[in-house]
């Protein structure tokens, strides 16, 4: 079975080997800008400033409904 042609991860056009996995320098630069700007960041829930690890562990250990 023939291989499927790779598509640019930014715009979907066919990939150009010189810019792989992109089709052009422009699409590579757009992707870099997204990385640097935080567009690809994984959202996280930050604990409160007064978060107490020991208290959180005690709470987890005393709740039989929670699995570890």
Short mmCIF file of C-alpha atoms in Angstrom, two decimals:
data_model
loop_
_atom_site.label_atom_id
_atom_site.label_comp_id
_atom_site.label_asym_id
_atom_site.label_seq_id
_atom_site.Cartn_x
_atom_site.Cartn_y
_atom_site.Cartn_z
CA UNK A 1 0.00 0.00 0.00
CA UNK A 2 1.47 3.43 -0.93
CA UNK A 3 2.33 5.84 1.85
CA UNK A 4 0.01 8.76 2.43
CA UNK A 5 1.55 12.14 1.66
CA UNK A 6 2.40 14.04 4.82
CA UNK A 7 0.53 17.29 5.37
CA UNK A 8 1.83 20.50 6.92
CA UNK A 9 0.93 20.60 10.60
CA UNK A 10 0.08 24.30 10.31
CA UNK A 11 -1.96 24.65 7.11
CA UNK A 12 -2.52 21.13 5.75
CA UNK A 13 -0.68 21.59 2.44
CA UNK A 14 1.76 18.88 1.27
CA UNK A 15 5.04 18.85 3.22
CA UNK A 16 8.24 20.13 1.59
CA UNK A 17 11.27 18.07 2.64
CA UNK A 18 13.40 21.16 3.39
CA UNK A 19 10.85 22.37 5.98
CA UNK A 20 9.51 19.03 7.22
CA UNK A 21 6.96 18.72 8.94
CA UNK A 22 5.88 22.02 7.36
CA UNK A 23 5.30 23.19 3.79
CA UNK A 24 7.24 26.45 4.05
CA UNK A 25 9.40 28.63 6.25
CA UNK A 26 6.32 30.75 6.94
CA UNK A 27 4.39 27.80 8.43
CA UNK A 28 7.46 26.79 10.46
CA UNK A 29 7.69 30.35 11.81
CA UNK A 30 3.96 30.41 12.63
CA UNK A 31 4.39 27.18 14.61
CA UNK A 32 7.45 28.54 16.44
CA UNK A 33 5.52 31.70 17.31
CA UNK A 34 2.70 29.58 18.74
CA UNK A 35 5.18 27.65 20.91
CA UNK A 36 6.89 30.81 22.14
CA UNK A 37 3.56 32.52 22.77
CA UNK A 38 2.28 29.66 24.90
CA UNK A 39 -0.48 28.52 22.54
CA UNK A 40 0.63 24.90 22.94
CA UNK A 41 0.86 25.03 26.74
CA UNK A 42 -0.84 22.30 28.72
CA UNK A 43 -3.35 23.88 31.12
CA UNK A 44 -2.72 23.08 34.75
CA UNK A 45 -4.62 23.66 37.95
CA UNK A 46 -2.31 25.36 40.40
CA UNK A 47 -2.68 24.59 44.10
CA UNK A 48 -3.58 27.55 46.33
CA UNK A 49 -0.67 29.57 47.69
CA UNK A 50 -1.31 28.23 51.17
CA UNK A 51 -1.41 24.62 49.96
CA UNK A 52 -0.20 22.22 52.63
CA UNK A 53 1.15 18.95 51.21
CA UNK A 54 1.04 17.15 54.57
CA UNK A 55 -2.63 18.08 55.06
CA UNK A 56 -3.47 16.95 51.53
CA UNK A 57 -1.83 13.57 52.16
CA UNK A 58 -3.67 13.16 55.47
CA UNK A 59 -6.97 14.02 53.79
CA UNK A 60 -6.30 11.51 51.03
CA UNK A 61 -5.37 8.78 53.54
CA UNK A 62 -8.50 9.33 55.66
CA UNK A 63 -10.95 9.22 52.74
CA UNK A 64 -11.60 5.50 52.04
CA UNK A 65 -13.51 6.34 48.87
CA UNK A 66 -10.43 7.69 47.11
CA UNK A 67 -8.11 5.34 45.28
CA UNK A 68 -4.37 6.00 45.32
#
